[in-house]
């Protein structure tokens, strides 16, 4: 599962007074996206967006039925609850996790002349091993990584350190974000492109080519 975060400069928030003056946009509806919504939504203003079929409507309905989202941290024995709210300005930071090869080229192509005023952070992997239990309502964090590498292209007027500190505030103490030299190092060192083909080959190498029942 992949999650894309966009941290947006924000007006004063309606949540707890200890939160920083920015909001978080979660793009996607998979395992990591649902964990992000719940963990970040307990402290910041979070908006979730999904453009896949009717996923946004189904997710909104699930949250309304449950009244909130629940995320269980198995290693700590704690459960966090939050409700995400139902766009880009200069200074917005886009974080992609895990980033895939060429994400910086796609970012520049889509954003065009605005790209230099925006920030891009390419994470080498997800911060957690995580799964949703009941889609749109409950999820669990099976484990948290100690460190996570990230290549930072800061927006104009900001430093990479400033961007990392803002994202570290979202993640908490762990995983600790370790800055990588550049996005190219993330692209060439991406473990997914090595590990995933092997897993898929092992799973399907004896398939007879006939359609599966499900």
PDB file of C-alpha atoms in Angstrom:
ATOM      1  CA  UNK A   1       0.000   0.000   0.000  1.00  0.00           C
ATOM      2  CA  UNK A   2       1.230   3.466  -0.822  1.00  0.00           C
ATOM      3  CA  UNK A   3       0.342   6.803   0.725  1.00  0.00           C
ATOM      4  CA  UNK A   4       0.928  10.297  -0.598  1.00  0.00           C
ATOM      5  CA  UNK A   5       0.905  13.168   1.883  1.00  0.00           C
ATOM      6  CA  UNK A   6       0.517  16.814   1.052  1.00  0.00           C
ATOM      7  CA  UNK A   7       1.164  19.186   3.958  1.00  0.00           C
ATOM      8  CA  UNK A   8      -0.667  22.422   3.306  1.00  0.00           C
ATOM      9  CA  UNK A   9      -0.261  25.843   4.931  1.00  0.00           C
ATOM     10  CA  UNK A  10      -3.445  26.255   6.919  1.00  0.00           C
ATOM     11  CA  UNK A  11      -5.758  28.739   8.576  1.00  0.00           C
ATOM     12  CA  UNK A  12      -6.223  28.344  12.379  1.00  0.00           C
ATOM     13  CA  UNK A  13      -7.323  24.786  13.106  1.00  0.00           C
ATOM     14  CA  UNK A  14     -10.471  23.641  14.863  1.00  0.00           C
ATOM     15  CA  UNK A  15      -8.751  20.816  16.727  1.00  0.00           C
ATOM     16  CA  UNK A  16      -6.489  20.702  19.782  1.00  0.00           C
ATOM     17  CA  UNK A  17      -4.494  23.913  20.455  1.00  0.00           C
ATOM     18  CA  UNK A  18      -1.137  22.085  20.614  1.00  0.00           C
ATOM     19  CA  UNK A  19      -1.205  21.244  16.892  1.00  0.00           C
ATOM     20  CA  UNK A  20       1.058  23.029  14.426  1.00  0.00           C
ATOM     21  CA  UNK A  21      -0.429  25.466  11.938  1.00  0.00           C
ATOM     22  CA  UNK A  22      -0.637  23.144   8.957  1.00  0.00           C
ATOM     23  CA  UNK A  23      -3.028  20.550   7.602  1.00  0.00           C
ATOM     24  CA  UNK A  24      -2.452  17.154   5.989  1.00  0.00           C
ATOM     25  CA  UNK A  25      -3.994  15.779   2.795  1.00  0.00           C
ATOM     26  CA  UNK A  26      -3.875  11.982   2.439  1.00  0.00           C
ATOM     27  CA  UNK A  27      -4.159  10.703  -1.150  1.00  0.00           C
ATOM     28  CA  UNK A  28      -5.225   7.059  -1.412  1.00  0.00           C
ATOM     29  CA  UNK A  29      -7.238   4.519   0.543  1.00  0.00           C
ATOM     30  CA  UNK A  30      -4.933   1.553   1.174  1.00  0.00           C
ATOM     31  CA  UNK A  31      -3.376   0.207   4.374  1.00  0.00           C
ATOM     32  CA  UNK A  32      -0.847   3.005   4.924  1.00  0.00           C
ATOM     33  CA  UNK A  33      -3.294   5.734   3.900  1.00  0.00           C
ATOM     34  CA  UNK A  34      -5.800   4.626   6.527  1.00  0.00           C
ATOM     35  CA  UNK A  35      -3.117   4.449   9.221  1.00  0.00           C
ATOM     36  CA  UNK A  36      -1.915   7.943   8.261  1.00  0.00           C
ATOM     37  CA  UNK A  37      -5.458   9.321   8.457  1.00  0.00           C
ATOM     38  CA  UNK A  38      -6.004   7.956  11.938  1.00  0.00           C
ATOM     39  CA  UNK A  39      -2.573   8.690  13.444  1.00  0.00           C
ATOM     40  CA  UNK A  40      -2.239  12.184  11.988  1.00  0.00           C
ATOM     41  CA  UNK A  41      -5.935  12.980  12.405  1.00  0.00           C
ATOM     42  CA  UNK A  42      -5.660  12.601  16.172  1.00  0.00           C
ATOM     43  CA  UNK A  43      -3.358  15.670  16.257  1.00  0.00           C
ATOM     44  CA  UNK A  44      -3.815  17.646  13.042  1.00  0.00           C
ATOM     45  CA  UNK A  45      -6.458  18.603  10.528  1.00  0.00           C
ATOM     46  CA  UNK A  46      -6.514  15.753   8.020  1.00  0.00           C
ATOM     47  CA  UNK A  47      -8.411  15.483   4.742  1.00  0.00           C
ATOM     48  CA  UNK A  48      -8.552  12.187   2.833  1.00  0.00           C
ATOM     49  CA  UNK A  49      -8.975  12.078  -0.943  1.00  0.00           C
ATOM     50  CA  UNK A  50      -9.431   9.077  -3.215  1.00  0.00           C
ATOM     51  CA  UNK A  51     -10.103   9.239  -6.963  1.00  0.00           C
ATOM     52  CA  UNK A  52     -10.510   5.462  -7.332  1.00  0.00           C
ATOM     53  CA  UNK A  53     -14.067   4.547  -8.425  1.00  0.00           C
ATOM     54  CA  UNK A  54     -16.455   5.081  -5.484  1.00  0.00           C
ATOM     55  CA  UNK A  55     -13.813   4.596  -2.781  1.00  0.00           C
ATOM     56  CA  UNK A  56     -14.220   8.106  -1.325  1.00  0.00           C
ATOM     57  CA  UNK A  57     -17.991   7.653  -0.893  1.00  0.00           C
ATOM     58  CA  UNK A  58     -17.557   4.202   0.660  1.00  0.00           C
ATOM     59  CA  UNK A  59     -14.885   5.455   3.056  1.00  0.00           C
ATOM     60  CA  UNK A  60     -16.997   8.425   4.130  1.00  0.00           C
ATOM     61  CA  UNK A  61     -19.934   6.068   4.759  1.00  0.00           C
ATOM     62  CA  UNK A  62     -17.739   3.729   6.846  1.00  0.00           C
ATOM     63  CA  UNK A  63     -16.509   6.598   9.037  1.00  0.00           C
ATOM     64  CA  UNK A  64     -20.061   7.874   9.522  1.00  0.00           C
ATOM     65  CA  UNK A  65     -21.267   4.394  10.506  1.00  0.00           C
ATOM     66  CA  UNK A  66     -18.443   3.877  12.998  1.00  0.00           C
ATOM     67  CA  UNK A  67     -18.420   7.485  14.222  1.00  0.00           C
ATOM     68  CA  UNK A  68     -14.610   7.499  14.095  1.00  0.00           C
ATOM     69  CA  UNK A  69     -11.585   5.572  12.817  1.00  0.00           C
ATOM     70  CA  UNK A  70      -9.560   3.300  15.102  1.00  0.00           C
ATOM     71  CA  UNK A  71      -5.866   2.481  14.738  1.00  0.00           C
ATOM     72  CA  UNK A  72      -4.303  -0.129  17.043  1.00  0.00           C
ATOM     73  CA  UNK A  73      -0.576   0.065  17.804  1.00  0.00           C
ATOM     74  CA  UNK A  74       0.139  -3.586  18.558  1.00  0.00           C
ATOM     75  CA  UNK A  75       3.645  -3.057  19.937  1.00  0.00           C
ATOM     76  CA  UNK A  76       2.352  -0.489  22.459  1.00  0.00           C
ATOM     77  CA  UNK A  77      -1.049  -1.982  23.162  1.00  0.00           C
ATOM     78  CA  UNK A  78      -2.735   1.366  22.454  1.00  0.00           C
ATOM     79  CA  UNK A  79      -5.623   2.407  20.214  1.00  0.00           C
ATOM     80  CA  UNK A  80      -5.892   5.848  18.609  1.00  0.00           C
ATOM     81  CA  UNK A  81      -9.147   7.295  17.290  1.00  0.00           C
ATOM     82  CA  UNK A  82      -9.679  10.143  14.837  1.00  0.00           C
ATOM     83  CA  UNK A  83     -12.048  11.443  12.172  1.00  0.00           C
ATOM     84  CA  UNK A  84     -10.573  12.778   8.891  1.00  0.00           C
ATOM     85  CA  UNK A  85     -12.269  15.780   7.282  1.00  0.00           C
ATOM     86  CA  UNK A  86     -14.155  15.687   4.034  1.00  0.00           C
ATOM     87  CA  UNK A  87      -5.729  22.624  -3.294  1.00  0.00           C
ATOM     88  CA  UNK A  88      -2.241  23.536  -3.708  1.00  0.00           C
ATOM     89  CA  UNK A  89      -0.597  26.629  -2.276  1.00  0.00           C
ATOM     90  CA  UNK A  90       2.985  27.772  -2.444  1.00  0.00           C
ATOM     91  CA  UNK A  91       5.026  26.058   0.220  1.00  0.00           C
ATOM     92  CA  UNK A  92       3.022  22.820   0.088  1.00  0.00           C
ATOM     93  CA  UNK A  93       5.170  19.770   0.819  1.00  0.00           C
ATOM     94  CA  UNK A  94       4.360  16.561  -1.062  1.00  0.00           C
ATOM     95  CA  UNK A  95       5.599  13.359   0.575  1.00  0.00           C
ATOM     96  CA  UNK A  96       5.491  10.058  -1.315  1.00  0.00           C
ATOM     97  CA  UNK A  97       5.963   6.817   0.581  1.00  0.00           C
ATOM     98  CA  UNK A  98       7.258   4.570  -0.684  1.00  0.00           C
ATOM     99  CA  UNK A  99       8.555   6.592  -3.626  1.00  0.00           C
ATOM    100  CA  UNK A 100       9.101   4.791  -6.904  1.00  0.00           C
ATOM    101  CA  UNK A 101      11.701   5.527  -9.554  1.00  0.00           C
ATOM    102  CA  UNK A 102      11.083   8.746 -11.458  1.00  0.00           C
ATOM    103  CA  UNK A 103       8.571  10.273  -9.037  1.00  0.00           C
ATOM    104  CA  UNK A 104      10.506  13.562  -9.179  1.00  0.00           C
ATOM    105  CA  UNK A 105      10.174  13.703 -12.980  1.00  0.00           C
ATOM    106  CA  UNK A 106       6.433  13.065 -12.735  1.00  0.00           C
ATOM    107  CA  UNK A 107       6.146  15.714 -10.018  1.00  0.00           C
ATOM    108  CA  UNK A 108       7.812  18.349 -12.212  1.00  0.00           C
ATOM    109  CA  UNK A 109       5.737  17.376 -15.236  1.00  0.00           C
ATOM    110  CA  UNK A 110       2.435  17.631 -13.348  1.00  0.00           C
ATOM    111  CA  UNK A 111       3.252  20.772 -11.370  1.00  0.00           C
ATOM    112  CA  UNK A 112       5.024  22.592 -14.202  1.00  0.00           C
ATOM    113  CA  UNK A 113       6.331  26.072 -13.296  1.00  0.00           C
ATOM    114  CA  UNK A 114       4.888  25.701  -9.754  1.00  0.00           C
ATOM    115  CA  UNK A 115       7.286  22.856  -8.942  1.00  0.00           C
ATOM    116  CA  UNK A 116      10.029  25.171  -7.644  1.00  0.00           C
ATOM    117  CA  UNK A 117       7.621  26.707  -5.107  1.00  0.00           C
ATOM    118  CA  UNK A 118       6.576  23.281  -3.791  1.00  0.00           C
ATOM    119  CA  UNK A 119       8.437  20.674  -1.773  1.00  0.00           C
ATOM    120  CA  UNK A 120       8.901  16.989  -2.607  1.00  0.00           C
ATOM    121  CA  UNK A 121       9.965  14.287  -0.157  1.00  0.00           C
ATOM    122  CA  UNK A 122      10.638  10.790  -1.503  1.00  0.00           C
ATOM    123  CA  UNK A 123      10.598   8.123   1.228  1.00  0.00           C
ATOM    124  CA  UNK A 124      12.383   4.850   0.522  1.00  0.00           C
ATOM    125  CA  UNK A 125       9.746   2.783   2.319  1.00  0.00           C
ATOM    126  CA  UNK A 126       6.699   2.966   4.590  1.00  0.00           C
ATOM    127  CA  UNK A 127       7.198   3.930   8.255  1.00  0.00           C
ATOM    128  CA  UNK A 128       5.244   0.898   9.480  1.00  0.00           C
ATOM    129  CA  UNK A 129       4.154  -2.636   8.775  1.00  0.00           C
ATOM    130  CA  UNK A 130       0.409  -2.070   8.769  1.00  0.00           C
ATOM    131  CA  UNK A 131      -2.945  -3.495   7.665  1.00  0.00           C
ATOM    132  CA  UNK A 132      -6.538  -2.372   7.738  1.00  0.00           C
ATOM    133  CA  UNK A 133      -8.775  -4.731   9.734  1.00  0.00           C
ATOM    134  CA  UNK A 134     -12.182  -3.438   8.707  1.00  0.00           C
ATOM    135  CA  UNK A 135     -11.795  -1.269   5.615  1.00  0.00           C
ATOM    136  CA  UNK A 136     -12.451   2.413   6.292  1.00  0.00           C
ATOM    137  CA  UNK A 137     -13.014   1.883  10.029  1.00  0.00           C
ATOM    138  CA  UNK A 138     -10.174   0.081  11.822  1.00  0.00           C
ATOM    139  CA  UNK A 139      -6.502  -0.562  11.086  1.00  0.00           C
ATOM    140  CA  UNK A 140      -3.481  -1.818  12.968  1.00  0.00           C
ATOM    141  CA  UNK A 141       0.235  -1.003  13.072  1.00  0.00           C
ATOM    142  CA  UNK A 142       2.082  -4.317  13.409  1.00  0.00           C
ATOM    143  CA  UNK A 143       5.469  -2.685  13.861  1.00  0.00           C
ATOM    144  CA  UNK A 144       7.284   0.647  13.486  1.00  0.00           C
ATOM    145  CA  UNK A 145      10.669   0.950  11.790  1.00  0.00           C
ATOM    146  CA  UNK A 146      13.533   2.587  13.658  1.00  0.00           C
ATOM    147  CA  UNK A 147      14.648   4.737  10.719  1.00  0.00           C
ATOM    148  CA  UNK A 148      13.355   5.687   7.294  1.00  0.00           C
ATOM    149  CA  UNK A 149      15.383   7.262   4.490  1.00  0.00           C
ATOM    150  CA  UNK A 150      14.041  10.299   2.660  1.00  0.00           C
ATOM    151  CA  UNK A 151      15.302  12.489  -0.167  1.00  0.00           C
ATOM    152  CA  UNK A 152      14.135  16.092   0.160  1.00  0.00           C
ATOM    153  CA  UNK A 153      13.624  18.731  -2.517  1.00  0.00           C
ATOM    154  CA  UNK A 154      12.537  21.701  -0.377  1.00  0.00           C
ATOM    155  CA  UNK A 155      10.270  24.486  -1.629  1.00  0.00           C
ATOM    156  CA  UNK A 156      11.885  27.838  -2.410  1.00  0.00           C
ATOM    157  CA  UNK A 157      12.946  29.619   0.762  1.00  0.00           C
ATOM    158  CA  UNK A 158      12.973  26.488   2.923  1.00  0.00           C
ATOM    159  CA  UNK A 159      15.754  24.101   3.867  1.00  0.00           C
ATOM    160  CA  UNK A 160      15.708  20.314   3.789  1.00  0.00           C
ATOM    161  CA  UNK A 161      16.113  20.319   7.575  1.00  0.00           C
ATOM    162  CA  UNK A 162      12.984  22.438   8.031  1.00  0.00           C
ATOM    163  CA  UNK A 163      10.988  20.024   5.859  1.00  0.00           C
ATOM    164  CA  UNK A 164      12.297  16.956   7.705  1.00  0.00           C
ATOM    165  CA  UNK A 165      11.475  18.453  11.106  1.00  0.00           C
ATOM    166  CA  UNK A 166       7.902  19.133   9.999  1.00  0.00           C
ATOM    167  CA  UNK A 167       7.458  15.561   8.782  1.00  0.00           C
ATOM    168  CA  UNK A 168       9.177  14.169  11.868  1.00  0.00           C
ATOM    169  CA  UNK A 169       6.556  15.954  13.919  1.00  0.00           C
ATOM    170  CA  UNK A 170       3.910  13.962  12.059  1.00  0.00           C
ATOM    171  CA  UNK A 171       5.584  10.589  12.553  1.00  0.00           C
ATOM    172  CA  UNK A 172       6.673  11.116  16.145  1.00  0.00           C
ATOM    173  CA  UNK A 173       9.902   9.795  17.676  1.00  0.00           C
ATOM    174  CA  UNK A 174      10.022   6.720  15.434  1.00  0.00           C
ATOM    175  CA  UNK A 175      10.859   6.117  12.746  1.00  0.00           C
ATOM    176  CA  UNK A 176      13.662   8.681  12.669  1.00  0.00           C
ATOM    177  CA  UNK A 177      13.899  10.311   9.238  1.00  0.00           C
ATOM    178  CA  UNK A 178      17.404  10.014   7.764  1.00  0.00           C
ATOM    179  CA  UNK A 179      18.126  12.365   4.867  1.00  0.00           C
ATOM    180  CA  UNK A 180      19.325  10.726   1.634  1.00  0.00           C
ATOM    181  CA  UNK A 181      21.596  12.572  -0.830  1.00  0.00           C
ATOM    182  CA  UNK A 182      18.993  12.918  -3.611  1.00  0.00           C
ATOM    183  CA  UNK A 183      15.930  11.339  -5.235  1.00  0.00           C
ATOM    184  CA  UNK A 184      18.165   9.364  -7.602  1.00  0.00           C
ATOM    185  CA  UNK A 185      19.582   7.443  -4.637  1.00  0.00           C
ATOM    186  CA  UNK A 186      16.032   6.463  -3.651  1.00  0.00           C
ATOM    187  CA  UNK A 187      15.202   5.412  -7.221  1.00  0.00           C
ATOM    188  CA  UNK A 188      18.304   3.269  -7.725  1.00  0.00           C
ATOM    189  CA  UNK A 189      18.284   1.787  -4.227  1.00  0.00           C
ATOM    190  CA  UNK A 190      14.574   0.980  -4.097  1.00  0.00           C
ATOM    191  CA  UNK A 191      14.168  -2.511  -2.566  1.00  0.00           C
ATOM    192  CA  UNK A 192      10.675  -2.924  -4.022  1.00  0.00           C
ATOM    193  CA  UNK A 193      11.926  -3.364  -7.575  1.00  0.00           C
ATOM    194  CA  UNK A 194      14.178  -6.212  -6.393  1.00  0.00           C
ATOM    195  CA  UNK A 195      11.990  -7.955  -3.819  1.00  0.00           C
ATOM    196  CA  UNK A 196       8.501  -7.753  -5.359  1.00  0.00           C
ATOM    197  CA  UNK A 197       9.264  -9.498  -8.701  1.00  0.00           C
ATOM    198  CA  UNK A 198      10.752 -12.430  -6.780  1.00  0.00           C
ATOM    199  CA  UNK A 199       7.693 -12.681  -4.555  1.00  0.00           C
ATOM    200  CA  UNK A 200       5.353 -12.593  -7.548  1.00  0.00           C
ATOM    201  CA  UNK A 201       7.409 -15.220  -9.397  1.00  0.00           C
ATOM    202  CA  UNK A 202       7.357 -17.518  -6.363  1.00  0.00           C
ATOM    203  CA  UNK A 203       3.593 -17.095  -6.073  1.00  0.00           C
ATOM    204  CA  UNK A 204       2.707 -17.664  -9.743  1.00  0.00           C
ATOM    205  CA  UNK A 205       5.517 -19.775 -11.256  1.00  0.00           C
ATOM    206  CA  UNK A 206       3.402 -22.944 -11.220  1.00  0.00           C
ATOM    207  CA  UNK A 207       0.176 -21.320 -12.443  1.00  0.00           C
ATOM    208  CA  UNK A 208      -1.386 -23.317 -15.283  1.00  0.00           C
ATOM    209  CA  UNK A 209      -2.755 -20.212 -17.026  1.00  0.00           C
ATOM    210  CA  UNK A 210      -6.383 -21.044 -16.259  1.00  0.00           C
ATOM    211  CA  UNK A 211      -8.658 -18.331 -14.768  1.00  0.00           C
ATOM    212  CA  UNK A 212      -8.797 -18.296 -10.963  1.00  0.00           C
ATOM    213  CA  UNK A 213     -12.069 -18.823  -9.101  1.00  0.00           C
ATOM    214  CA  UNK A 214     -11.569 -15.540  -7.206  1.00  0.00           C
TER     215      UNK A 214
END
